Rosetta silent file (secondary structure, phi, psi, omega in degrees, C-alpha in Angstrom):
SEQUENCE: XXXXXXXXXXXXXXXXXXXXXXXXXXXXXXXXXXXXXXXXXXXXXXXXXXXXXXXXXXXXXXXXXXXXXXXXXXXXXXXXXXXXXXXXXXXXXXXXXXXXXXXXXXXXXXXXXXXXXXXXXX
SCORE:     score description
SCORE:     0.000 S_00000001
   1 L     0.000  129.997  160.648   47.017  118.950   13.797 S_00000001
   2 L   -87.124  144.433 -145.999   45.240  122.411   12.851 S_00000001
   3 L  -134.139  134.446 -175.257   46.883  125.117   13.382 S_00000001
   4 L   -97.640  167.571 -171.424   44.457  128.453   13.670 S_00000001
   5 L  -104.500  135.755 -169.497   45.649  131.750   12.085 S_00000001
   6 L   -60.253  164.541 -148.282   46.237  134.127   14.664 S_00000001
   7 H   -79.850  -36.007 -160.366   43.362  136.768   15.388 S_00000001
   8 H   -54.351  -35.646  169.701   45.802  139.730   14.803 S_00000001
   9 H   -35.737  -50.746 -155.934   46.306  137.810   10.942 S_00000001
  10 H   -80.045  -11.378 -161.461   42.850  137.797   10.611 S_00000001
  11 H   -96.434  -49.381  123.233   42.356  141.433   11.719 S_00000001
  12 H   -17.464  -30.392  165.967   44.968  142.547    8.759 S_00000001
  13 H   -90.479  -45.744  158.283   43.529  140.794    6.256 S_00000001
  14 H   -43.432  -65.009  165.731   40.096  141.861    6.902 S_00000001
  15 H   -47.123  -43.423  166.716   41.458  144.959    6.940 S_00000001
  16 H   -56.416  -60.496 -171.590   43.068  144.880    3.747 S_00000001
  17 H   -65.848  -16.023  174.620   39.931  143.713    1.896 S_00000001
  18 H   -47.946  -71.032 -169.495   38.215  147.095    3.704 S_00000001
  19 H   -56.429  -12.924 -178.650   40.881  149.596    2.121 S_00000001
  20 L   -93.329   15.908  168.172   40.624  148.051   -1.999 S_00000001
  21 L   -75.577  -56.331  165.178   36.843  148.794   -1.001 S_00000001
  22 L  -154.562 -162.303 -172.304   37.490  152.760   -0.656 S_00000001
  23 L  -170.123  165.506 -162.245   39.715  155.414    0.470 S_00000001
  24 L   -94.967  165.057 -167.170   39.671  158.892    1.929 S_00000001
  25 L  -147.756  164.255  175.750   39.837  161.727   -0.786 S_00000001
  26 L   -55.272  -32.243  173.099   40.038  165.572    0.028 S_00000001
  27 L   -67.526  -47.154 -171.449   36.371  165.851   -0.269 S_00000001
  28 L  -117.127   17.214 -171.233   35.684  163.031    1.770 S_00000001
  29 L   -42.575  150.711 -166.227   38.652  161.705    4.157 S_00000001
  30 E   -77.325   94.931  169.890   39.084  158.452    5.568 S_00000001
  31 E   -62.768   88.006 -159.187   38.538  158.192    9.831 S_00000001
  32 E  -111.501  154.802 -131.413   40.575  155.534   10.639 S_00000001
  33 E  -132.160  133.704 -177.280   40.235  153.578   13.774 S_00000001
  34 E  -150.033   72.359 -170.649   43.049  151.713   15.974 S_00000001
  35 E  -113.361  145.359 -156.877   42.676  149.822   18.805 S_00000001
  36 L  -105.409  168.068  135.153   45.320  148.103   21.028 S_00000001
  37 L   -17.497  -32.558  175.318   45.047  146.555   24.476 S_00000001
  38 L  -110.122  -31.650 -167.119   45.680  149.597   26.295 S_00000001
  39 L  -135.650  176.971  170.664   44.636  152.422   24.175 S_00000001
  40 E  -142.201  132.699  168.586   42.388  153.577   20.799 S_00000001
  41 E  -101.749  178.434 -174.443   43.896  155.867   18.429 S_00000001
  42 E  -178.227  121.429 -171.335   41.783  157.528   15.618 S_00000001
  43 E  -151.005  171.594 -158.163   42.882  159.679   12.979 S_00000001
  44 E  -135.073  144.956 -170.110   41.162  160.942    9.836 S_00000001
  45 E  -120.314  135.035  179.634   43.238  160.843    6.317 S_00000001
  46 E  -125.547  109.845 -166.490   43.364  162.057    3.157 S_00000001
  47 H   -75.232  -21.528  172.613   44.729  159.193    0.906 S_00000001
  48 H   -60.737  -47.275 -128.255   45.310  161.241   -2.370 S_00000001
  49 H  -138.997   29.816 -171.584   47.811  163.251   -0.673 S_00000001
  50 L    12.411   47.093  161.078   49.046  160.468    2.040 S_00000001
  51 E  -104.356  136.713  172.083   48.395  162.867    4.969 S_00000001
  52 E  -137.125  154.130 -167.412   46.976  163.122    7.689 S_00000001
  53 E   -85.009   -1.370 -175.885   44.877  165.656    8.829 S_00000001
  54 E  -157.004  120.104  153.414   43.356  164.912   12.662 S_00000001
  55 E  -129.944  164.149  172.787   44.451  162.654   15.224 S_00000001
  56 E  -172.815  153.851 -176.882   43.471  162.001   18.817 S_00000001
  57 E  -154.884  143.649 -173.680   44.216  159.116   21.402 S_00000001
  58 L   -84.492   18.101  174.247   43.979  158.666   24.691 S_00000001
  59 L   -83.936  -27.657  165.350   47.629  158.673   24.935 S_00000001
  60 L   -53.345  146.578 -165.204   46.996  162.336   24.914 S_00000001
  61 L   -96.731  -21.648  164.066   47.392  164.055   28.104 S_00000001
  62 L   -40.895  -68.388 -166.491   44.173  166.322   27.295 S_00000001
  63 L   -52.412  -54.331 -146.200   42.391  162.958   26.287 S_00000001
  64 L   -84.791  -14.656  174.056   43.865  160.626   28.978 S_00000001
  65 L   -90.550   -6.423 -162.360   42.860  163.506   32.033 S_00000001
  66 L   -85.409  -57.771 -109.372   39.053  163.826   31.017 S_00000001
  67 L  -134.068  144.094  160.291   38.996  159.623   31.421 S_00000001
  68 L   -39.002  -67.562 -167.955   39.113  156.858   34.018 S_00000001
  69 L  -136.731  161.891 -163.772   40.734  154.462   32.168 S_00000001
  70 L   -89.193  -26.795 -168.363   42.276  154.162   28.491 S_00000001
  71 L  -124.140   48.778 -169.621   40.627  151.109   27.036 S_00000001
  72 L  -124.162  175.265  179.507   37.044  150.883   27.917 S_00000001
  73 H   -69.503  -34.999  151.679   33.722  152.058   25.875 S_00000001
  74 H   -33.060  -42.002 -177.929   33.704  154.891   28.140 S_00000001
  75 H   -63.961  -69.526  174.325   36.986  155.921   26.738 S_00000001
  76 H   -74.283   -7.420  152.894   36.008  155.759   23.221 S_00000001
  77 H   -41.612  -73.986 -174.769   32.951  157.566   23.539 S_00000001
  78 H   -54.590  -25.242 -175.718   34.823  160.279   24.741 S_00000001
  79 H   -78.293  -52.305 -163.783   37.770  159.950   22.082 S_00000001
  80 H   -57.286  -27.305 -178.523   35.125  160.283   18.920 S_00000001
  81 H   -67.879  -25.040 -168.880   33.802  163.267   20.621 S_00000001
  82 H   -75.691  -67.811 -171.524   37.482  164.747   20.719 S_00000001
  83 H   -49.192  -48.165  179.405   38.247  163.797   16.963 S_00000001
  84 H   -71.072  -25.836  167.746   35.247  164.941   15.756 S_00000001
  85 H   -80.823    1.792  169.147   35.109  168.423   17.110 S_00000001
  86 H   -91.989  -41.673 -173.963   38.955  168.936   15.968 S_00000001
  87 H   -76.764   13.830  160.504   37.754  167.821   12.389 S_00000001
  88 L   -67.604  -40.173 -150.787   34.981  170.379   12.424 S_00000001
  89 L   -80.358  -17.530 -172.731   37.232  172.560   13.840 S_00000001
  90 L   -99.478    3.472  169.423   39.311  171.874   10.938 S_00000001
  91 L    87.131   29.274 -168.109   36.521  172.284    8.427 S_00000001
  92 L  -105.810  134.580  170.769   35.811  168.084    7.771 S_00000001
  93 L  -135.045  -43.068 -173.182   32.044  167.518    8.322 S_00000001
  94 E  -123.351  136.024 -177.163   31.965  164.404    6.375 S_00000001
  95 L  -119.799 -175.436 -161.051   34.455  161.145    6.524 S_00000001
  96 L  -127.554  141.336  174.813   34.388  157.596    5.270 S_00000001
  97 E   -89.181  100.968 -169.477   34.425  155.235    8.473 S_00000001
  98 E  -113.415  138.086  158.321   37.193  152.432    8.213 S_00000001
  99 L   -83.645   14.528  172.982   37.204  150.163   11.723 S_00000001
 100 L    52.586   46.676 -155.181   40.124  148.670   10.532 S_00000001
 101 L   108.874  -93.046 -113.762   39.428  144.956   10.921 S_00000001
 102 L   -79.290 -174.471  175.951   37.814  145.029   13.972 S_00000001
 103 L   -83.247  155.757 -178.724   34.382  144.195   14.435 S_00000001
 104 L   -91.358   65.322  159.577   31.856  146.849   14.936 S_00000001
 105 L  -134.425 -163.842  168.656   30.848  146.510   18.365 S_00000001
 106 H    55.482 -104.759  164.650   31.906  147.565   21.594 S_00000001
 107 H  -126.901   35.343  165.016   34.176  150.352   21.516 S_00000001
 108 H   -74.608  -40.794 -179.739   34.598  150.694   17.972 S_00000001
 109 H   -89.149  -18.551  161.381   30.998  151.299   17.630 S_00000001
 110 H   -76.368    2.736  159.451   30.964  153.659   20.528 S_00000001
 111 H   -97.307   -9.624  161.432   33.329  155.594   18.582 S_00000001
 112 H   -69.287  -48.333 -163.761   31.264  155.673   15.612 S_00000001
 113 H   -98.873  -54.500 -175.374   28.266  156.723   17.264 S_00000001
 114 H   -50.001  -15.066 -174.494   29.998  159.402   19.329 S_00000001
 115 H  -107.819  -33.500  178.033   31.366  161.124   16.630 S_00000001
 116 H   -62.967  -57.497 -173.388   28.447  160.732   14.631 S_00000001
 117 L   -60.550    1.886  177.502   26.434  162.787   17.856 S_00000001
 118 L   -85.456  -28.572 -158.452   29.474  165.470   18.027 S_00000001
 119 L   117.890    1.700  173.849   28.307  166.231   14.456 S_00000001
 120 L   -72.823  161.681 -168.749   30.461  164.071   11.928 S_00000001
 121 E  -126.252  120.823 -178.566   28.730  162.774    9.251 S_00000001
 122 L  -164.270    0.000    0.000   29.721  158.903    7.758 S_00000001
């Protein structure tokens, strides 16, 4: 019988081959992208100095009162707009995008494009 590799495997591995591609540097930090069943986290990293310097989620009570619901494209619109005006606020105009795995659609890519139209640059 064949036995399939589970998606979350495949989503980790995938992932893996992303990060020996690049990494986030002080100049440039890494926006990294995390989404579960319920929620999407996002947070943007500087890999020289294994820190990191912006997060936002909709686990936030800020985040989670603007929005309907936690895990829809609506949602992640609204989250890239949050991360990207704290890393402006924090003086980051341009990051390296990693989606972490997932595929770029849905609301990965609405968090990509929302952040790009707040003013981030990737």
């Amino acid at each position: 019988m064949v036995s399939k590799e589970s998606r979350a495997k495949v989503r980790e591995n995938k992932h893996r081959k992303i990060r020996n591609r690049f990494s986030g540097t002080p100049e440039r930090p890494r926006l990294a992208v995390f989404r579960s069943n319920n929620h999407m986290y996002a947070q943007i990293i500087d890999d020289t100095q294994g820190k990191t310097l912006v997060s936002a989620s909709t686990l936030e009570k800020e985040v989670k009162a603007e929005i309907e619901k936690t895990n829809n494209v609506d949602a992640a619109s609204y989250l890239g707009k949050v991360i990207a005006k704290r890393a402006l606020d924090n003086g980051i105009k341009t990051v390296v995008y990693d989606r972490g795995g997932f595929i770029y659609q849905g609301k990965v890519k609405a968090l990509a494009e929302a952040a790009r139209e707040a003013g981030l640059e990737f």
